[in-house]
Amino acid sequence: TGQTNSMVGQTMIDQWTQQYAPLDGTSVSASDLLYVPRTVTTKTETQTKVTKADVLLLAGSTRGFGPSFGQSNADGTYDTDGFVTLLDPDTGLVVDLNANNANGRNSAVNPLFSSSQGNKKSSLRIRSTFDGHDVIHGLCIDTKTDNVDSVYIVGSTTGTLTRPSSKATTAVDGSLEIETPSRDEMLGSTPRRRAFVMKLNLEDGLSTEWVREYRSEFGRKSSSSGGGDGTDAYATGCAVSSDDGAVYVGGVVTDGGRITGDGVGRHRHFSSGGDDIFIVRVASDSGSAEWARQIGSRGDDRLASRGGVILDNDGGAILVGTTSGSLMRSRDGDADTSSMDAFVMSVSKLGEAVTPVDPAVRGYAS
């Protein structure tokens, strides 16, 4: 009616609209958008002033380039890269961290818009070595604070985001020769997708604090050659437990693979077949894995994208996803064994979870 339309017209106010397009006309895949609350405190002899410095954080993946995507010019490569970009929530424009903002925010009280902090990045390109394809699947922040200083990124890569370890050998003449591992030595003859989690510091623009990668070993598509062969693994969600100084990273390991890598390999994991979910609890300051779990049935079990990991009141993780197997109920009598159920599962901060119904499942325990 006219009254309803009037109410909608009053509440749905068009404040701004922005479009972010690569300069070369290629497409963009947007994966997440977070509102990040930030405050800046300044003190004088007579008063203390708290100024809001909130930002929007846009993340996605593209082959293209431009100032909104962490790369201003073409560089001759055409692999997919991730990007994370800071936006002004009042205008939607990319934040200029090295000059006063046109919206009137004062650099003297807002270091996020400071002109005196050096060359900060307002858009970061997530690019792996060996021309891998890098896809961002989600972001997470500490939701219990009004001054967020870090953001965590989860995704997948067919390259590696960690620096390849060089080894030194002594030549015949006594000099040292530095040898960097080749692509096949690092990734195997058939590179698979690796899951990753990355921590970025917002105090210094978008600077990387640490990166951790998790890959699959064995599985139905694996072979015995190369360190990178296995099946695909990708991280789709995360959640920050600030009270415990931890971050939960969740994702999927495919085709009967077993999750390993960056501290996860010391835990013994099993797959009961198909795709399984995994959950890793890492220390937020260092990225070191505290524990890891792989959970699955004889069917395919997949974590939901982005919102697949949230926190409970005790600092544990709640997982949500889909399954075609007997994960939480017996499906032996189901007429359609390919249909998917939704599941919700609680995992304690110590990594304890309910053993799946499927008697063949061993993967949850380590």
XYZ file of C-alpha atoms in Angstrom:
366
model
C 0.000 0.000 0.000
C 0.989 3.647 -0.089
C 1.885 3.637 3.606
C 4.185 0.611 3.242
C 5.931 2.101 0.221
C 6.456 5.334 2.114
C 8.103 3.499 5.004
C 10.401 1.609 2.647
C 11.293 4.851 0.922
C 12.307 6.394 4.233
C 14.459 3.496 5.410
C 16.060 2.464 2.092
C 18.169 5.560 1.484
C 20.683 5.424 -1.358
C 23.856 6.796 0.225
C 26.454 5.741 -2.353
C 27.175 3.211 -5.047
C 30.616 2.267 -6.342
C 31.827 -0.134 -8.991
C 35.323 -1.628 -9.029
C 36.502 -2.787 -12.459
C 39.957 -3.906 -13.620
C 41.608 -1.604 -16.140
C 42.016 -4.446 -18.657
C 38.332 -5.389 -18.676
C 38.751 -8.841 -17.104
C 36.195 -10.153 -14.634
C 36.289 -10.077 -10.837
C 34.970 -12.601 -8.332
C 34.009 -10.934 -5.033
C 34.211 -13.301 -2.066
C 33.606 -11.262 1.085
C 32.903 -7.818 2.522
C 33.473 -6.957 6.186
C 32.670 -3.849 8.166
C 35.735 -3.349 10.362
C 35.283 -1.122 13.427
C 38.323 0.906 14.414
C 38.965 3.719 16.894
C 41.889 6.047 17.385
C 42.641 7.635 20.757
C 44.565 10.908 21.034
C 45.547 12.582 24.286
C 46.394 16.156 25.108
C 47.133 17.812 28.430
C 43.473 18.610 28.915
C 41.490 15.872 27.194
C 41.365 12.434 25.640
C 39.606 12.119 22.295
C 38.382 8.929 20.664
C 37.773 9.091 16.908
C 36.032 6.424 14.821
C 38.146 5.128 11.946
C 35.959 2.335 10.575
C 36.683 0.777 7.184
C 35.117 -1.695 4.798
C 37.286 -4.609 3.738
C 36.581 -5.984 0.264
C 38.135 -9.301 -0.819
C 38.014 -11.342 -3.988
C 40.025 -12.744 -6.879
C 40.844 -11.557 -10.401
C 43.274 -11.872 -13.299
C 42.972 -8.157 -13.923
C 44.805 -5.142 -12.588
C 44.006 -1.677 -11.288
C 44.365 0.404 -8.101
C 41.428 -1.393 -6.453
C 43.052 -4.802 -6.911
C 46.542 -4.408 -5.433
C 48.274 -4.051 -8.798
C 48.309 -0.804 -10.764
C 49.868 -2.042 -14.011
C 49.925 -5.176 -16.178
C 52.932 -7.422 -15.559
C 52.512 -10.049 -18.280
C 51.101 -12.767 -16.026
C 47.547 -14.058 -16.375
C 47.065 -16.263 -13.342
C 44.294 -15.531 -10.881
C 45.342 -13.600 -7.762
C 43.522 -12.640 -4.600
C 43.089 -9.069 -3.441
C 42.077 -7.269 -0.254
C 41.119 -3.584 -0.424
C 40.268 -0.969 2.213
C 37.208 1.155 1.431
C 35.835 4.276 3.105
C 32.405 3.277 4.520
C 31.100 6.819 3.984
C 31.883 6.971 0.265
C 32.877 3.517 -0.969
C 36.116 4.935 -2.355
C 39.434 3.151 -1.907
C 41.068 4.556 1.215
C 44.160 6.716 0.669
C 46.426 5.771 3.564
C 49.124 8.265 2.628
C 47.084 11.445 2.316
C 44.216 13.230 4.058
C 40.908 11.757 3.039
C 38.605 13.967 0.997
C 35.760 13.102 3.340
C 37.316 15.331 5.968
C 38.931 12.763 8.227
C 41.890 14.317 9.948
C 45.219 12.515 9.541
C 46.433 14.016 12.805
C 43.956 11.922 14.798
C 43.433 9.005 12.442
C 46.530 6.959 11.570
C 44.484 4.860 9.143
C 44.249 7.963 6.949
C 47.650 9.352 7.863
C 49.972 11.277 5.546
C 52.937 10.820 7.864
C 53.136 7.045 8.202
C 55.084 6.236 5.026
C 53.986 4.189 2.041
C 51.098 2.095 3.333
C 49.029 -0.199 1.154
C 45.302 0.338 0.832
C 44.979 -2.646 -1.528
C 47.016 -5.832 -1.254
C 47.581 -8.395 -3.994
C 47.672 -12.016 -2.782
C 50.061 -13.675 -5.236
C 51.814 -17.023 -4.942
C 55.075 -18.174 -6.478
C 55.266 -20.351 -9.606
C 52.315 -18.472 -11.197
C 49.768 -20.317 -9.092
C 46.069 -19.499 -9.054
C 45.135 -17.851 -5.764
C 41.518 -17.614 -4.616
C 40.218 -15.925 -1.469
C 37.208 -17.688 0.052
C 36.584 -15.617 3.180
C 37.665 -13.158 5.884
C 37.268 -13.001 9.646
C 38.010 -10.533 12.443
C 37.674 -10.328 16.212
C 34.008 -9.431 16.677
C 34.353 -8.643 20.393
C 36.287 -5.399 20.012
C 35.492 -1.966 18.599
C 39.122 -1.478 17.549
C 40.123 -4.271 15.163
C 43.855 -4.349 14.381
C 44.091 -7.619 12.391
C 42.191 -9.522 9.726
C 42.502 -13.177 8.718
C 42.134 -14.399 5.124
C 41.354 -17.977 4.086
C 41.491 -19.452 0.603
C 43.345 -21.770 -1.731
C 46.353 -21.651 -4.057
C 47.932 -23.892 -6.674
C 51.293 -22.238 -5.971
C 52.754 -21.439 -2.571
C 52.415 -18.266 -0.512
C 55.265 -19.203 1.797
C 58.775 -18.373 0.690
C 60.558 -21.388 -0.851
C 63.436 -22.513 1.352
C 66.798 -22.120 -0.368
C 69.671 -24.443 0.380
C 73.374 -23.622 0.249
C 75.961 -26.006 -1.167
C 79.740 -25.643 -1.355
C 81.156 -25.535 -4.874
C 84.500 -27.028 -5.929
C 86.211 -23.652 -5.579
C 84.905 -23.302 -2.023
C 82.226 -20.722 -2.805
C 78.640 -21.057 -1.648
C 75.975 -21.746 -4.228
C 72.389 -20.889 -3.292
C 69.809 -23.193 -4.856
C 66.087 -22.452 -4.795
C 63.746 -25.436 -5.134
C 62.052 -25.863 -8.497
C 58.302 -25.820 -9.032
C 58.145 -29.625 -9.206
C 60.234 -29.968 -6.027
C 57.920 -27.615 -4.144
C 54.553 -28.545 -5.594
C 54.958 -31.923 -7.272
C 54.438 -32.833 -10.900
C 50.693 -32.157 -10.696
C 50.081 -29.208 -8.325
C 46.872 -29.388 -6.323
C 45.039 -26.654 -4.488
C 46.473 -25.895 -1.052
C 44.431 -24.330 1.725
C 45.896 -21.230 3.333
C 45.270 -18.783 6.162
C 46.972 -15.398 6.258
C 47.070 -12.747 8.984
C 47.183 -9.087 7.962
C 47.996 -6.154 10.251
C 45.723 -3.136 9.826
C 47.858 -0.831 11.958
C 50.457 -0.679 9.175
C 48.024 -0.622 6.289
C 47.767 -4.144 4.923
C 50.989 -5.830 5.982
C 51.385 -9.603 6.213
C 52.258 -11.007 9.653
C 52.225 -14.715 8.817
C 50.931 -17.298 6.333
C 50.191 -20.991 6.906
C 49.399 -23.594 4.251
C 47.697 -26.990 4.492
C 47.695 -29.562 1.721
C 46.350 -33.027 1.044
C 48.382 -36.199 0.877
C 47.358 -39.547 -0.604
C 43.742 -39.762 -1.770
C 42.155 -41.251 -4.867
C 43.879 -38.796 -7.229
C 47.325 -38.894 -5.657
C 50.471 -40.509 -6.992
C 53.828 -41.424 -5.533
C 55.829 -38.751 -7.403
C 56.577 -35.293 -6.037
C 55.876 -33.596 -2.741
C 52.816 -31.713 -3.994
C 50.773 -34.555 -5.457
C 47.622 -35.511 -3.594
C 44.135 -34.056 -3.818
C 42.743 -30.535 -3.502
C 42.351 -28.787 -0.151
C 40.859 -25.376 0.415
C 39.961 -23.230 3.421
C 36.495 -21.698 3.305
C 35.907 -20.129 6.712
C 37.491 -18.895 9.921
C 36.570 -17.468 13.326
C 38.621 -15.553 15.893
C 38.587 -16.548 19.569
C 40.227 -13.460 21.024
C 39.783 -14.563 24.651
C 42.059 -17.542 23.980
C 44.352 -15.930 21.402
C 43.300 -18.464 18.756
C 41.841 -18.661 15.270
C 39.804 -21.556 13.876
C 40.408 -22.347 10.202
C 37.979 -24.666 8.454
C 37.782 -26.118 4.982
C 37.552 -29.197 2.781
C 40.043 -31.885 1.755
C 38.832 -33.727 -1.327
C 38.736 -37.217 -2.841
C 39.907 -39.278 0.112
C 42.935 -37.110 0.872
C 44.450 -36.538 4.319
C 45.171 -33.041 5.566
C 48.774 -32.161 6.429
C 51.264 -29.271 6.395
C 52.498 -26.427 8.699
C 52.241 -28.254 12.021
C 49.165 -30.273 11.057
C 51.206 -33.273 9.898
C 52.146 -34.244 13.454
C 48.507 -35.248 13.977
C 47.414 -38.526 12.437
C 44.471 -38.092 10.096
C 42.324 -40.541 8.186
C 39.790 -40.293 5.408
C 36.803 -42.558 5.073
C 36.336 -41.658 1.414
C 35.055 -38.738 -0.619
C 35.436 -35.160 0.599
C 36.015 -34.457 4.306
C 35.953 -31.287 6.364
C 38.925 -30.150 8.424
C 39.280 -27.727 11.292
C 42.589 -26.339 12.590
C 43.021 -24.231 15.713
C 46.045 -21.935 15.376
C 47.654 -19.394 17.695
C 46.670 -15.922 16.496
C 50.077 -14.381 17.233
C 52.216 -16.956 15.414
C 49.947 -19.108 13.247
C 51.259 -22.282 14.908
C 48.773 -25.153 14.870
C 47.531 -26.178 18.336
C 45.499 -29.090 16.991
C 43.783 -30.237 13.822
C 40.851 -32.537 13.060
C 39.634 -34.170 9.870
C 36.002 -35.239 10.043
C 34.018 -37.136 7.447
C 31.774 -39.998 6.421
C 31.979 -42.411 3.493
C 30.107 -39.804 1.450
C 31.074 -36.212 0.670
C 31.221 -33.808 3.607
C 31.755 -30.114 2.909
C 31.980 -27.038 5.074
C 29.753 -24.125 4.126
C 31.487 -21.208 2.446
C 32.366 -18.164 4.584
C 29.960 -18.782 7.492
C 30.931 -22.417 7.984
C 32.845 -21.689 11.218
C 31.541 -19.633 14.150
C 32.342 -19.493 17.877
C 30.344 -20.848 20.778
C 30.187 -19.262 24.250
C 32.996 -21.482 25.569
C 35.549 -20.565 22.913
C 34.954 -23.685 20.844
C 33.937 -23.853 17.186
C 30.550 -24.601 15.647
C 30.708 -26.007 12.120
C 27.943 -26.022 9.519
C 27.960 -27.725 6.161
C 26.497 -30.493 4.032
C 26.964 -34.260 3.852
C 25.858 -37.094 1.592
C 26.959 -39.711 4.127
C 26.025 -40.970 7.576
C 27.721 -38.155 9.430
C 25.084 -37.404 12.077
C 22.401 -39.961 11.203
C 22.336 -43.364 9.560
C 21.463 -43.157 5.876
C 21.611 -46.867 5.135
C 17.896 -46.953 4.292
C 17.811 -43.787 2.187
C 16.444 -44.278 -1.321
C 18.607 -41.449 -2.694
C 22.118 -41.737 -1.324
C 23.355 -38.796 -3.400
C 21.152 -36.192 -1.706
C 22.796 -33.836 0.768
C 21.885 -33.244 4.429
C 22.823 -30.116 6.336
C 24.772 -30.651 9.556
C 25.779 -28.556 12.561
C 28.619 -29.792 14.749
C 30.288 -28.435 17.878
C 34.041 -28.843 18.429
C 35.467 -27.905 21.827
C 38.510 -25.685 22.260
C 40.456 -28.897 22.958
C 39.358 -30.415 19.649
C 36.757 -32.791 21.089
C 33.770 -33.606 18.880
C 30.958 -36.150 18.679
C 32.077 -39.243 16.776
C 30.142 -39.482 13.485
C 27.452 -42.130 13.189
C 29.159 -43.906 10.293
C 31.065 -46.851 11.844
C 33.734 -46.610 9.156
C 34.643 -43.062 10.166
C 37.942 -42.722 12.027
C 39.018 -39.339 10.734
C 37.795 -37.199 13.609
C 40.283 -38.560 16.142
C 44.015 -37.805 16.103
